[in-house]
mmCIF file with all atom_site columns, C-alpha atoms in Angstrom:
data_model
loop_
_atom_site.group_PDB
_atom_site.id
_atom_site.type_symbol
_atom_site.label_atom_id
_atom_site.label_alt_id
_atom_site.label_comp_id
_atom_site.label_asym_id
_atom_site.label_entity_id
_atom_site.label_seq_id
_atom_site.pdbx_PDB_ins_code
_atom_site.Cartn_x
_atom_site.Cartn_y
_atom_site.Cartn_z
_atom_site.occupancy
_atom_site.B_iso_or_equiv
_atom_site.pdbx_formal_charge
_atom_site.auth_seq_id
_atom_site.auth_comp_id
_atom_site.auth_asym_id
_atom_site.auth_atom_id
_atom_site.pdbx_PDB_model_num
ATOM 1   C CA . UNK H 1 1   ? -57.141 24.673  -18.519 1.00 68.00 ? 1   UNK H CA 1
ATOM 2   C CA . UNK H 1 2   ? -59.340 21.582  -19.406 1.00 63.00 ? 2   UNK H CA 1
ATOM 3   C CA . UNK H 1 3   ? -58.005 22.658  -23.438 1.00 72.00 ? 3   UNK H CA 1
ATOM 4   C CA . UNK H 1 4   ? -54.576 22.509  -22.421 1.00 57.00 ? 4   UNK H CA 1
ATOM 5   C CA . UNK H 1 5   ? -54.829 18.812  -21.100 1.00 62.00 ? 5   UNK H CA 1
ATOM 6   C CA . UNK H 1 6   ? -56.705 17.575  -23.646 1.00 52.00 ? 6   UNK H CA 1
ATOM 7   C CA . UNK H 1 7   ? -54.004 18.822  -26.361 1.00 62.00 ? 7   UNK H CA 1
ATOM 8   C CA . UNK H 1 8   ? -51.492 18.184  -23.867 1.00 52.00 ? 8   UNK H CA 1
ATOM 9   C CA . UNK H 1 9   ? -52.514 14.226  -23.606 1.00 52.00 ? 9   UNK H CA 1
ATOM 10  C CA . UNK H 1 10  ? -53.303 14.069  -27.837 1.00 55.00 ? 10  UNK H CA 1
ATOM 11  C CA . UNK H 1 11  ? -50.111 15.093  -28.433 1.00 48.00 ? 11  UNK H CA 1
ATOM 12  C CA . UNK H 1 12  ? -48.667 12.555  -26.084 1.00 51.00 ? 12  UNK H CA 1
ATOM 13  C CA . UNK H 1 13  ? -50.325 10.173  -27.746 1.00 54.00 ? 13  UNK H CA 1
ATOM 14  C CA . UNK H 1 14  ? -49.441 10.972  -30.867 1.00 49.00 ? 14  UNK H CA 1
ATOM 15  C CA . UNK H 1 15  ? -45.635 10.991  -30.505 1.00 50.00 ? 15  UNK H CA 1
ATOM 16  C CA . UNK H 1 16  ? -46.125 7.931   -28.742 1.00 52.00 ? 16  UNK H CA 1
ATOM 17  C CA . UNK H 1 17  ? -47.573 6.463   -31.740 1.00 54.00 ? 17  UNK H CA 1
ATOM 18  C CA . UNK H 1 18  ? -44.440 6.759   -33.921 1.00 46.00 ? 18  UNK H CA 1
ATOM 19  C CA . UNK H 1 19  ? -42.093 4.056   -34.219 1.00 49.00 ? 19  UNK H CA 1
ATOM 20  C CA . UNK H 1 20  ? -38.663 5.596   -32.820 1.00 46.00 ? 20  UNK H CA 1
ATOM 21  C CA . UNK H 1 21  ? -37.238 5.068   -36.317 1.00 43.00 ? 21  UNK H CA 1
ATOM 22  C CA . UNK H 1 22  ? -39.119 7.629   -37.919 1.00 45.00 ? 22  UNK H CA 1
ATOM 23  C CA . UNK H 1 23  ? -36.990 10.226  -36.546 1.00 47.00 ? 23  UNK H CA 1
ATOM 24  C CA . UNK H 1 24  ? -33.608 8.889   -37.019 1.00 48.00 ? 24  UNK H CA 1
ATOM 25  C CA . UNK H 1 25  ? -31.628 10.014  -40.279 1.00 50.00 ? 25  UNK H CA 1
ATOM 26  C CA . UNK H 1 26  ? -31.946 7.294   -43.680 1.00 51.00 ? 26  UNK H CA 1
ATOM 27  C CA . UNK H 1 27  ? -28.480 5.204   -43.813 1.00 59.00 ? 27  UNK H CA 1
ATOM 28  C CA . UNK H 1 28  ? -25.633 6.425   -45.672 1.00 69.00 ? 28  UNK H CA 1
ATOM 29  C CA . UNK H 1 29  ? -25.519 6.248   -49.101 1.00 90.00 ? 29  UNK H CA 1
ATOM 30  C CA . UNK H 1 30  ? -22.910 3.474   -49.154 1.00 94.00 ? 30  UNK H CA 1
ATOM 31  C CA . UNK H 1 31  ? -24.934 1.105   -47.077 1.00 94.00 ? 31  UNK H CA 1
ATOM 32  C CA . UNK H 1 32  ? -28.052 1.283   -49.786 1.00 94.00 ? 32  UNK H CA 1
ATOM 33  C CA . UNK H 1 33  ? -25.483 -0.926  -51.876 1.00 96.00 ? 33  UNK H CA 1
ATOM 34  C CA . UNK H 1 34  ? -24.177 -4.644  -51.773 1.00 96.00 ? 34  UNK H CA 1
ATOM 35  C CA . UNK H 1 35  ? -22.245 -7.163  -53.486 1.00 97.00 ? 35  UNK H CA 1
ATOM 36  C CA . UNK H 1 36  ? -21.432 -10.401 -52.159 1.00 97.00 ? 36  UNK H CA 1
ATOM 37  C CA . UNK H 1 37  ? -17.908 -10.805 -50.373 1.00 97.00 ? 37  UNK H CA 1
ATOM 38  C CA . UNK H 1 38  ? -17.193 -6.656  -50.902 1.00 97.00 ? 38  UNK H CA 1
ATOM 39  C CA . UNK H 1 39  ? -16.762 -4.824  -47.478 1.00 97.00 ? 39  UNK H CA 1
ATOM 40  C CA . UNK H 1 40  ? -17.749 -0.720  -46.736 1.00 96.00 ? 40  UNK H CA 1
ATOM 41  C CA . UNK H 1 41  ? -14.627 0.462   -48.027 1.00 97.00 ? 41  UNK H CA 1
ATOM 42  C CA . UNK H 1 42  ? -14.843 -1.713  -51.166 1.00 98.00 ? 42  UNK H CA 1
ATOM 43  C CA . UNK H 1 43  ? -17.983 0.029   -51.834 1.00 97.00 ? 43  UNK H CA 1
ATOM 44  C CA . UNK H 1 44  ? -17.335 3.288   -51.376 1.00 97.00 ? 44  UNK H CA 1
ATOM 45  C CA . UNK H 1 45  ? -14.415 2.969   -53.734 1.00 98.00 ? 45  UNK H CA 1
ATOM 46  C CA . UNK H 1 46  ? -16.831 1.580   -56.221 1.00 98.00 ? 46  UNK H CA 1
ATOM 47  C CA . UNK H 1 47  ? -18.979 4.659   -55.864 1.00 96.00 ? 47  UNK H CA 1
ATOM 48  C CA . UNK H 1 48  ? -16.348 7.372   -55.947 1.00 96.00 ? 48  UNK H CA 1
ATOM 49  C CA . UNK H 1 49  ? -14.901 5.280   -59.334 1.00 97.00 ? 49  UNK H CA 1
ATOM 50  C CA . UNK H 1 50  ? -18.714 5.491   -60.173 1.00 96.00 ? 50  UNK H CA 1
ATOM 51  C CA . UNK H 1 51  ? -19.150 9.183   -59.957 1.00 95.00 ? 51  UNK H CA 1
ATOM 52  C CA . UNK H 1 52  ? -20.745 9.426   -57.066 1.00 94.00 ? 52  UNK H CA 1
ATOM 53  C CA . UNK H 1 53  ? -18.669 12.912  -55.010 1.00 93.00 ? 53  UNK H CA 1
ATOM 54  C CA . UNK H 1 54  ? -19.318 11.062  -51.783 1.00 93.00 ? 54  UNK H CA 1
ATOM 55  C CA . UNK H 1 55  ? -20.141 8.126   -50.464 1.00 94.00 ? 55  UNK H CA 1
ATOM 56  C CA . UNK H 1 56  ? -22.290 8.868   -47.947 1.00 92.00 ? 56  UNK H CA 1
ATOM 57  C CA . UNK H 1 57  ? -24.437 11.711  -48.635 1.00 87.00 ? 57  UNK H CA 1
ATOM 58  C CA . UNK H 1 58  ? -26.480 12.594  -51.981 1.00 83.00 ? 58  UNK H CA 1
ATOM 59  C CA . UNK H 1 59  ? -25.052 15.316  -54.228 1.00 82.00 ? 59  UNK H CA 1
ATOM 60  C CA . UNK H 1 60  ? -27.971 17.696  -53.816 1.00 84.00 ? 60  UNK H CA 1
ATOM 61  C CA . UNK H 1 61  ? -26.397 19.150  -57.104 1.00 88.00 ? 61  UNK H CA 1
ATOM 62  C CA . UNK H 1 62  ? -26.067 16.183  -59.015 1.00 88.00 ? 62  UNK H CA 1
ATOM 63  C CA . UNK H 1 63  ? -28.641 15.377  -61.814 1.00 92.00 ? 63  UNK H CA 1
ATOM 64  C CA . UNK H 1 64  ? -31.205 12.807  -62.711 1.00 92.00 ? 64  UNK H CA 1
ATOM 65  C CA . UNK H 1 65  ? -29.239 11.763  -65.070 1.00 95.00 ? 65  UNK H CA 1
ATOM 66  C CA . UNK H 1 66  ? -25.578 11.728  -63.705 1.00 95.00 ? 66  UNK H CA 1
ATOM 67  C CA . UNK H 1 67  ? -27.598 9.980   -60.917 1.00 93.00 ? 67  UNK H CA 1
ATOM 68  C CA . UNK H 1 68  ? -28.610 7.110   -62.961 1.00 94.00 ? 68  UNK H CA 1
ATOM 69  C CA . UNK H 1 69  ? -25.486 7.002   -64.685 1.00 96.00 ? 69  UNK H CA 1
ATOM 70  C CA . UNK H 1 70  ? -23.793 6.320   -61.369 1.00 96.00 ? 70  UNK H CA 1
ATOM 71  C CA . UNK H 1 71  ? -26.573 3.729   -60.229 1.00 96.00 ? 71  UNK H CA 1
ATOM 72  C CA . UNK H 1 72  ? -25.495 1.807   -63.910 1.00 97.00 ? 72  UNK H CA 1
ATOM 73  C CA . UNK H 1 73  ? -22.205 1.572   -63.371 1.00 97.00 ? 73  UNK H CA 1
ATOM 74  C CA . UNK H 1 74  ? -23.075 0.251   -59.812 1.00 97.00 ? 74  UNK H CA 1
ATOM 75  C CA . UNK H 1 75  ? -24.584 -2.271  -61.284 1.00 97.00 ? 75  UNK H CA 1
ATOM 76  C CA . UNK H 1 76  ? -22.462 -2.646  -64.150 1.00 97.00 ? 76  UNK H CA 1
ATOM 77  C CA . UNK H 1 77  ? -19.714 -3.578  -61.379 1.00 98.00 ? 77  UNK H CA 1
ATOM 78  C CA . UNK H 1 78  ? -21.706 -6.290  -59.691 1.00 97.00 ? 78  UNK H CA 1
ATOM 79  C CA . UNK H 1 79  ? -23.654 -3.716  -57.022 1.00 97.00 ? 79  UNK H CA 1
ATOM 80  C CA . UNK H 1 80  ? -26.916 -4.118  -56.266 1.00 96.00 ? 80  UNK H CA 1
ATOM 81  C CA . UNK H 1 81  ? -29.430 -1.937  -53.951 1.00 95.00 ? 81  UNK H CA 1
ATOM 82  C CA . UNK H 1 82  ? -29.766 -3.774  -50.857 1.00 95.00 ? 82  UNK H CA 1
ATOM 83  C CA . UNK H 1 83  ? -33.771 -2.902  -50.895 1.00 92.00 ? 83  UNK H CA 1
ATOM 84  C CA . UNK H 1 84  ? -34.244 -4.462  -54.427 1.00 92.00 ? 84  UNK H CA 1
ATOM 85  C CA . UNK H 1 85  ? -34.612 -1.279  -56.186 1.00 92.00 ? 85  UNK H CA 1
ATOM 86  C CA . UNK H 1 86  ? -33.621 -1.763  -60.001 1.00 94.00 ? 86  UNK H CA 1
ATOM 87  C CA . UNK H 1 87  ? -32.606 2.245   -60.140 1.00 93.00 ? 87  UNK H CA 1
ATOM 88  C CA . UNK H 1 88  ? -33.735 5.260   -62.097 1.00 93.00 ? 88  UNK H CA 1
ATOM 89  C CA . UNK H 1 89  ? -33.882 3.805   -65.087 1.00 94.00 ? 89  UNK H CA 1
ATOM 90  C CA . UNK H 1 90  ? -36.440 1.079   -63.812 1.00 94.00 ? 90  UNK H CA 1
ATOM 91  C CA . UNK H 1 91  ? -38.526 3.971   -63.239 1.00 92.00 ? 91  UNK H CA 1
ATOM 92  C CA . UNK H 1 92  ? -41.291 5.314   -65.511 1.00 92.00 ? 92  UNK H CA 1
ATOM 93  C CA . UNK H 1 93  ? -39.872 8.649   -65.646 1.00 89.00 ? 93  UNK H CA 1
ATOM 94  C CA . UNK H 1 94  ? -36.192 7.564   -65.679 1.00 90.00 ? 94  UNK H CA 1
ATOM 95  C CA . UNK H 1 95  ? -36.505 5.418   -68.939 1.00 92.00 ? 95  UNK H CA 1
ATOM 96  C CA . UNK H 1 96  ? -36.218 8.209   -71.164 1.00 95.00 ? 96  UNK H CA 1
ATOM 97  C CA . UNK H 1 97  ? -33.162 10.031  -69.551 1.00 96.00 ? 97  UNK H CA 1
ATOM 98  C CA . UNK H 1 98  ? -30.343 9.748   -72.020 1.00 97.00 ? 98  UNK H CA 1
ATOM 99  C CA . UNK H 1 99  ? -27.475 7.751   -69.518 1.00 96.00 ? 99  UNK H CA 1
ATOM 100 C CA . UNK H 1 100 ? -30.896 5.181   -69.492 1.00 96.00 ? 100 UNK H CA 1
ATOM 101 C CA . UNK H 1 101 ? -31.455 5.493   -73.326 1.00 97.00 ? 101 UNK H CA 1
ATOM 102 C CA . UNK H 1 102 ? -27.821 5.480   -74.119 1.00 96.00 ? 102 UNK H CA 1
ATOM 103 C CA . UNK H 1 103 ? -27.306 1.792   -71.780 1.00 96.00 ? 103 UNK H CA 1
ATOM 104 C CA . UNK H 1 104 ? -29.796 0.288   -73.033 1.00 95.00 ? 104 UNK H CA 1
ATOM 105 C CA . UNK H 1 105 ? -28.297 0.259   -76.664 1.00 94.00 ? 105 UNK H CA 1
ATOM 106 C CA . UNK H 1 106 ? -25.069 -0.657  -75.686 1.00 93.00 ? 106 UNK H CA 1
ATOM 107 C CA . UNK H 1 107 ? -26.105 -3.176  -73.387 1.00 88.00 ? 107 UNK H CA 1
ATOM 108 C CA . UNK H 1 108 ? -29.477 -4.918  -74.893 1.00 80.00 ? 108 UNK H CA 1
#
């Protein structure tokens, strides 16, 4: 009995300890982006144009690269991620991709 309140209390604690954030769902793809003066739907408008299939989920079947080809013509259009991420092609890995190696000759 003495086991069971002891794991019974740690566990309280434990959950207590997590900030109530940490269990609610990531925001919607659409809100990652901004661009001064454009509203939601502007946005996602700019993503489906992009590539992106919807708006406010990932494409669990889209590629690395058809990823980062979206994110460039984001950017391309005046987008920006609201967290200051630069994108895929920022990334170590990502440079090499070919929509990454491709945009960088066209746009030096």
């Amino acid at each position: 009995m003495f086991r069971f309140i002891v794991i019974l209390v740690s566990v309280s604690i434990v959950i207590g300890c997590y900030p109530e954030q940490a269990f609610r769902p990531g925001p919607s793809g659409f809100r990652n982006w901004e661009k001064s003066g454009a509203s939601d739907s502007d946005v996602k408008a700019q993503m489906l144009s992009c590539g992106y299939s919807n708006p406010y989920l990932p494409d669990k079947k889209e590629s690395l690269n058809e990823g980062a080809k979206n994110q460039l013509c984001m950017f391309d259009n005046g987008y920006r991620f609201k967290d200051g991420f630069k994108g895929t092609c920022s990334l170590q890995g990502g440079k090499a991709l070919p929509a990454c190696v491709e945009y960088r000759k066209t746009h030096p």
